[in-house]
Amino acid sequence: MIPFNKPYISGKELQYIEDAVARGKLSGNGDYTKKCHTFFEQTYGFSKVLLTTSCTDALEMSAILLDIQPGDEVIMPAYTFVSTANAFVLRGAVIRFVDSRTDHPGMDEVAVENLINENTKAIVVVHYAGVACDMDEVQRIAQKHNVPMVEDAAQAFNATYKGKPLGSFGALSAFSFHETKNIQCGEGGLLVINDETLQARAEIIWEKGTNRSAFFRGEVDKYGWVDIGSSFLPSELNAAYLFAQLEESDRIQEQRKKIWDAYYKALEEWSNELGIQLPVLPEFASNNAHMFYINCRDAMQRTQLITHLKKQNVHAVFHYLSLHESPFYQEKHDGRTLPNSDGYTERLLRLPLYYELDPQPVINALLSYDS
Ligand SMILES: *Cc1c(COP(=O)(O)O)cnc(C)c1O
């Protein structure tokens, strides 16, 4: 069976873990954590980053940092992962879901403005499949109404909008290093704090509500409990593994891009004939080859295709169930219909995509489906 995903080992992961063990300090914020921080600061020009145990945690930190209170409203796409919403719901927020674009599962930027009112406390964009949202448009709306913007950049490692790295637009941005992402350490994440007024507090929340980081830099003479917080730091074992992947990220990205391009080229004619849509990349967005998805003609075609591929030993999977129709949020949703998001829920199918994949057998299996 060709799996949907296979976490990649680039080479030095175990060596760095051994080294971390030999250094005798395995809790968070050690040498490997700092190496990872430096990588992101230098490669993408982020002014302050903090490694977290997951993207979910980075999003939860964002909700705390923005002081989200019960009843506050947060705007985000309905077609996203649970954590985008959960992080804010944990603080008591009401979620106002936005529909997807017709040409792309990402959120319809223009529809955001209609949902803004005096209770709106944040706009969360999700760069679906690593493809940038229209940041000029979202920033225009956010600035006009003076609402902070957060980027869920979980899938957006190494991707850009008009040449500028994703993760550098939001007041706060969250990346994921879950094993299904381009660069991974099993479970891991990163919070980017672009808003300088939030940087000192971010460190405190990260360190269980203490000013421990400032203490170790010698900025205060004792450390203690100064705010709310939690255990958001990953251990050095995870950071060591992650650093080995970051060092090889150019190679990893290049290989994923090759596979993505092979899929696109081989499937163009086939998809046209069957009424299947291939991914659309707006000209402002780069392609980080996080995902190759196809959008089927209807739900039935997708079901048939999944079964067909399974018979040929290929594991293809659908993606999100729109959050406004989830068992947890359905009753709380404001009732607006979100037809594009529902469409992707029913028709989107993701193909296997990982470093070691030979896409040809998957392509052959797809091309042998013709209805
Ligand atoms: C993967 C993902 C997350 C969650 O990331 P974790 O690191 O697993 O917590 C959140 N949002 C989106 C859009 C994702 O794809």
Coordinates of N, CA and C and ligand atoms in Angstrom, one line a residue, residues 54-56 59 80-81 83-84 126 152 154-155 176 178 181 187-188 320, ligand 1:
S54 N 3.4 22.2 19.8 CA 2.5 22.0 18.7 C 2.1 23.4 18.1
C55 N 1.5 23.3 16.9 CA 0.9 24.5 16.4 C -0.4 24.9 17.2
T56 N -1.1 23.9 17.7 CA -2.2 24.1 18.5 C -1.8 24.9 19.7
L59 N -1.3 28.5 18.8 CA -2.5 29.2 18.6 C -3.2 29.5 19.9
T80 N -11.2 24.5 8.0 CA -9.8 24.5 8.6 C -9.8 23.4 9.7
F81 N -8.7 23.2 10.3 CA -8.5 22.2 11.3 C -9.1 22.7 12.6
S83 N -8.1 23.0 15.6 CA -7.3 23.8 16.5 C -7.4 25.3 16.3
T84 N -7.6 25.7 15.0 CA -7.7 27.1 14.7 C -8.8 27.7 15.5
V126 N -6.0 31.3 7.5 CA -5.3 30.0 7.3 C -4.8 29.9 5.9
D152 N -2.7 31.4 10.9 CA -2.5 29.9 11.1 C -1.6 29.5 9.9
A154 N 0.2 26.8 9.8 CA 0.6 25.4 10.1 C 1.2 24.7 8.9
Q155 N 0.6 25.0 7.7 CA 1.0 24.3 6.5 C 1.9 25.1 5.6
S176 N 3.4 24.6 12.2 CA 3.3 23.2 12.8 C 4.4 22.3 12.3
H178 N 4.1 18.9 13.0 CA 3.5 17.6 13.1 C 4.0 16.7 12.0
K181 N 3.4 17.4 8.3 CA 3.8 18.7 7.6 C 5.2 18.5 6.9
E187 N 5.6 15.8 16.8 CA 4.7 16.9 17.3 C 5.5 18.1 17.6
G188 N 5.2 19.3 17.1 CA 5.9 20.5 17.3 C 5.3 21.7 16.7
Y320 N -11.0 18.4 5.7 CA -11.8 18.9 6.8 C -13.3 18.7 6.6
Ligands
LIG1 C1 -1.7 20.8 11.3 C2 -2.6 22.0 11.5 C3 -2.8 22.5 12.8 C4 -2.4 21.8 14.0 O1 -1.0 21.6 14.1 P1 -0.5 20.7 15.4 O2 1.0 21.0 15.3 O3 -0.8 19.3 15.1 O4 -1.1 21.2 16.6 C5 -3.5 23.7 12.9 N1 -4.0 24.3 11.8 C6 -3.9 23.8 10.6 C7 -4.4 24.5 9.4 C8 -3.1 22.6 10.4 O5 -3.0 22.1 9.1

